[in-house]
PDB file of C-alpha atoms in Angstrom:
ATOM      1  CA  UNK R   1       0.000   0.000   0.000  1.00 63.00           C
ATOM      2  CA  UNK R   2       1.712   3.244  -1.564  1.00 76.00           C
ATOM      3  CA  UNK R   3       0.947   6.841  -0.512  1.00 84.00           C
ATOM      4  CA  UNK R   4       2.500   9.821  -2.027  1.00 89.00           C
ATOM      5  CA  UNK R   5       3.490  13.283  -1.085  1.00 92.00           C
ATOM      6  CA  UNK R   6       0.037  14.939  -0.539  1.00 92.00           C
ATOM      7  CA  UNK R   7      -2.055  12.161  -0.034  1.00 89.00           C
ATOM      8  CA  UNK R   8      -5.592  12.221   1.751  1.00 90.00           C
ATOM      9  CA  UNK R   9      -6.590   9.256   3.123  1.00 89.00           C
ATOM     10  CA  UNK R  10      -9.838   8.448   5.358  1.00 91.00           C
ATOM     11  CA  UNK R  11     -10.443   5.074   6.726  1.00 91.00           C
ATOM     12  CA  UNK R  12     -12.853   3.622   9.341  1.00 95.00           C
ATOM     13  CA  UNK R  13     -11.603   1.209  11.822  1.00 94.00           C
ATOM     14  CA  UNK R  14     -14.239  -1.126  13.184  1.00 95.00           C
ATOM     15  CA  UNK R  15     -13.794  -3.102  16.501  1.00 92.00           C
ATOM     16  CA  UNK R  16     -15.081  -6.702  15.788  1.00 91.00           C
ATOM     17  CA  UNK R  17     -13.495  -8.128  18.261  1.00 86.00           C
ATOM     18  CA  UNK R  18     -15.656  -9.849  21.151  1.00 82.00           C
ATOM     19  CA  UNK R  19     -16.339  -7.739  24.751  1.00 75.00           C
ATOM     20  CA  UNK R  20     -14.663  -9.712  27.523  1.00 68.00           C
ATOM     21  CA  UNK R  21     -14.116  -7.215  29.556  1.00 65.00           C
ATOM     22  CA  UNK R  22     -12.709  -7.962  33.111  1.00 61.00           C
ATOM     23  CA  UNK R  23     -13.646  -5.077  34.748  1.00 67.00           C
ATOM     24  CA  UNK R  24     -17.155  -3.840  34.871  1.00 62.00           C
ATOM     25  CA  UNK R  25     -16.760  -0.708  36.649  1.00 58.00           C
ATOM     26  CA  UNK R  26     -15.397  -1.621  39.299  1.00 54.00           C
ATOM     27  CA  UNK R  27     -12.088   0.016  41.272  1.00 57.00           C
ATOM     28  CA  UNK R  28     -11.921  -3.179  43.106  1.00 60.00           C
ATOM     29  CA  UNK R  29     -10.004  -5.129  40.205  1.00 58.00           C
ATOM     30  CA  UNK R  30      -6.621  -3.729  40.855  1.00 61.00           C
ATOM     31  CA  UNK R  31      -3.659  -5.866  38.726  1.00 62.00           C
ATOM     32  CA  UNK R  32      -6.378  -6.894  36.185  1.00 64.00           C
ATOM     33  CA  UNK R  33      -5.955  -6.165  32.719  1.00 67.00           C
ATOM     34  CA  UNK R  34      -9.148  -3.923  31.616  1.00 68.00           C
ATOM     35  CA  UNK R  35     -10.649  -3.572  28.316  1.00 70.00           C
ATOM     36  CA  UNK R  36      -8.086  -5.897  26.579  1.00 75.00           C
ATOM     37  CA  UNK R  37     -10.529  -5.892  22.825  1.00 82.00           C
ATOM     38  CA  UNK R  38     -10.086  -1.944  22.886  1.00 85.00           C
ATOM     39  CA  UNK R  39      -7.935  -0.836  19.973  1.00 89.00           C
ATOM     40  CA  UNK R  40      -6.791   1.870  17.800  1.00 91.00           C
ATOM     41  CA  UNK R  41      -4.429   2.849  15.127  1.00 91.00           C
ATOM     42  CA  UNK R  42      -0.719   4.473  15.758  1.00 90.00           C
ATOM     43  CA  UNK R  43       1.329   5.468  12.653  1.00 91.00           C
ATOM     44  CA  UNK R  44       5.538   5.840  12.877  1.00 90.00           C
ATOM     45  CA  UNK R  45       7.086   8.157  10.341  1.00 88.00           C
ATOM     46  CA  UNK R  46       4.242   9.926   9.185  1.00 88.00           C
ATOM     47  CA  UNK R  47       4.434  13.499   9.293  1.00 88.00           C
ATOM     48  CA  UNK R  48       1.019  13.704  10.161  1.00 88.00           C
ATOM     49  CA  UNK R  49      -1.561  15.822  12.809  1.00 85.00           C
ATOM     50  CA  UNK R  50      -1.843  13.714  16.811  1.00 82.00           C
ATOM     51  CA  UNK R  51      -5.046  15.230  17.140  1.00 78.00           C
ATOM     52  CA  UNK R  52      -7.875  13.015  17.165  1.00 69.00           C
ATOM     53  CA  UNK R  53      -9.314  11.997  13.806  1.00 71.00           C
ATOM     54  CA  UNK R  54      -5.705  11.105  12.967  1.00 81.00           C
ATOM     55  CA  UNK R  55      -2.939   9.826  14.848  1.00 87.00           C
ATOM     56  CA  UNK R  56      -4.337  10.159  18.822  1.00 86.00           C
ATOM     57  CA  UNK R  57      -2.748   7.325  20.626  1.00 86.00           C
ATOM     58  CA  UNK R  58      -5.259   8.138  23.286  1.00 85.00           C
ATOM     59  CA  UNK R  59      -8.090   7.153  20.903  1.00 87.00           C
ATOM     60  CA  UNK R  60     -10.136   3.790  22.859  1.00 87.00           C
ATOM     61  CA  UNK R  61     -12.555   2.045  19.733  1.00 90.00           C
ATOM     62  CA  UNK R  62     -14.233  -1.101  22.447  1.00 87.00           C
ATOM     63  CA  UNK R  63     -15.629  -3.817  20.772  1.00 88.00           C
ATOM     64  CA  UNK R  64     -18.954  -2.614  18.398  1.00 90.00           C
ATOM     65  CA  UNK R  65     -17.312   0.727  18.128  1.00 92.00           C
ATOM     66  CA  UNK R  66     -15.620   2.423  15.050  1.00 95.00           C
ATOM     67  CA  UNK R  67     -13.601   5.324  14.354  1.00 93.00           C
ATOM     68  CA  UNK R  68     -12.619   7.601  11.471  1.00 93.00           C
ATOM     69  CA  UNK R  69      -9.149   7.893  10.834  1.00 92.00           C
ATOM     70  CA  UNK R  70      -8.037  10.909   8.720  1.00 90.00           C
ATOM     71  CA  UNK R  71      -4.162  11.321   7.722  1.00 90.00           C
ATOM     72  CA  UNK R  72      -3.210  14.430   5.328  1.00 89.00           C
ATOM     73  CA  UNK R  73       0.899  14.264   4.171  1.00 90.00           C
ATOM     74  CA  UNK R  74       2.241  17.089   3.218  1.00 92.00           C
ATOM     75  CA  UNK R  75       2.996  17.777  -0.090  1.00 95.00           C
ATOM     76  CA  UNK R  76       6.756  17.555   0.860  1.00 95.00           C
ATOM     77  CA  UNK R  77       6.664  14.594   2.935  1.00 92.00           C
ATOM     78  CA  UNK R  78      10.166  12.294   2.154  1.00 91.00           C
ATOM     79  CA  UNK R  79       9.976   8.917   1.052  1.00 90.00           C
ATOM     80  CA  UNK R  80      10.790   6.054   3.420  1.00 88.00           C
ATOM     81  CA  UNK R  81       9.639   3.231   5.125  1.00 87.00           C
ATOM     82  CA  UNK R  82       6.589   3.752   7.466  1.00 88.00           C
ATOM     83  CA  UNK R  83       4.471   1.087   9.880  1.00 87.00           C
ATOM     84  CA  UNK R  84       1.313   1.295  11.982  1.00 88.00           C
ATOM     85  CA  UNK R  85       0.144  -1.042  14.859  1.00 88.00           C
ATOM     86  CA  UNK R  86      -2.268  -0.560  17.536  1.00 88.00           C
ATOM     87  CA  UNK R  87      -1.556   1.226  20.922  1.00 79.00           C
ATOM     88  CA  UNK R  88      -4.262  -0.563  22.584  1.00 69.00           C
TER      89      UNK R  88
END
């Protein structure tokens, strides 16, 4: 998947994944891992906005949820090898 200098590009991410979550609420569920279906999407080497709606890796999408991703490269943005992965 190739972007160039000046690219637009809007995606959804959608949260299939099932809603085990471990902690309902609950302070009482200290150690536990909470809300381990949550996700979101973190880019590296993109010169692009960490406001949400782009690269936020504060951004939560639980299980049934989606989100609109929105990443704008400059038109001067150098060529190289870029990745994404979740943060969540």
């Amino acid at each position: 998947w190739g972007m160039k200098p000046g690219t637009d590009v809007r995606l959804t991410l959608v949260d299939k994944l099932e809603d085990p979550d471990p902690c309902p609420n609950s302070h009482d569920n200290h150690g536990l891992f909470c809300y381990p279906n949550s996700t979101n999407i973190h880019v590296h080497g993109l010169h692009v906005s960490p406001l949400n709606g782009s690269d936020s890796i504060w951004t939560e999408i639980y299980p049934g949820q989606s989100w609109n991703y929105h990443y704008k490269l400059p038109p001067n943005h150098g060529a190289g090898t870029f990745w994404y992965h979740p943060h969540r």
